[in-house]
């Protein structure tokens, strides 16, 4: 049976990253597939263009995405992706537990950065630095803490929300069968730091 096809614009398949000043614009490769995602905790589905090889290397169930789309007529090979207005892409169905976790997991096949992952949980939104250079970051050691740009939310309520968000990301990673040791070490480090920060926040709030 031939794969279902969907027409989409070839934009935003990769996480947006700020272009360094003075650098030449680099044309991103065209997406090759579309994930048709349904969520257990959200009735609204999502269609997400992806680069199949990146995802196939991380997600065993998407191994077929490593193959070139059978309908590829050469247009994408001969044209810059930015010049193409629409693409017909094969659709890969995917069922995930948490809608809120997907934007975070979506970054991993492209960036593979433990520090970028941790910043979703450990840095308050108003203090989150730009994404530039995160792909080159390495996992910070527990001793470095704030010196690596990792901070904690101020209140115990926000810390609990971050713990739940991290929990949803872990469950989504399990559903995708992600096996990257760096990813799981980063999630464990984030969980431990948030638990410690939450205990400290509870103590502070009791003393006020």
PDB file of C-alpha atoms in Angstrom, residues 2-8 32 34 47 69-72 87-92:
ATOM      1  CA  UNK A   2       1.524   3.373  -0.961  1.00  0.00           C
ATOM      2  CA  UNK A   3       2.041   5.832   1.898  1.00  0.00           C
ATOM      3  CA  UNK A   4      -0.486   8.606   2.437  1.00  0.00           C
ATOM      4  CA  UNK A   5       0.708  11.981   1.224  1.00  0.00           C
ATOM      5  CA  UNK A   6       0.155  15.454   2.613  1.00  0.00           C
ATOM      6  CA  UNK A   7       0.913  18.805   0.981  1.00  0.00           C
ATOM      7  CA  UNK A   8       2.796  21.238   3.191  1.00  0.00           C
ATOM      8  CA  UNK A  32      11.117  14.427   3.845  1.00  0.00           C
ATOM      9  CA  UNK A  34       5.245  14.452   7.983  1.00  0.00           C
ATOM     10  CA  UNK A  47       1.025  17.510  11.502  1.00  0.00           C
ATOM     11  CA  UNK A  69      10.073   9.275  -0.298  1.00  0.00           C
ATOM     12  CA  UNK A  70       8.948   7.101  -3.238  1.00  0.00           C
ATOM     13  CA  UNK A  71       7.284  10.062  -4.973  1.00  0.00           C
ATOM     14  CA  UNK A  72      10.433  12.219  -5.066  1.00  0.00           C
ATOM     15  CA  UNK A  87       5.849  19.670  -0.996  1.00  0.00           C
ATOM     16  CA  UNK A  88       3.970  16.388  -1.148  1.00  0.00           C
ATOM     17  CA  UNK A  89       5.313  14.307   1.728  1.00  0.00           C
ATOM     18  CA  UNK A  90       4.527  10.799   3.022  1.00  0.00           C
ATOM     19  CA  UNK A  91       2.699  10.688   6.343  1.00  0.00           C
ATOM     20  CA  UNK A  92       3.887   8.633   9.317  1.00  0.00           C
TER      21      UNK A  92
END
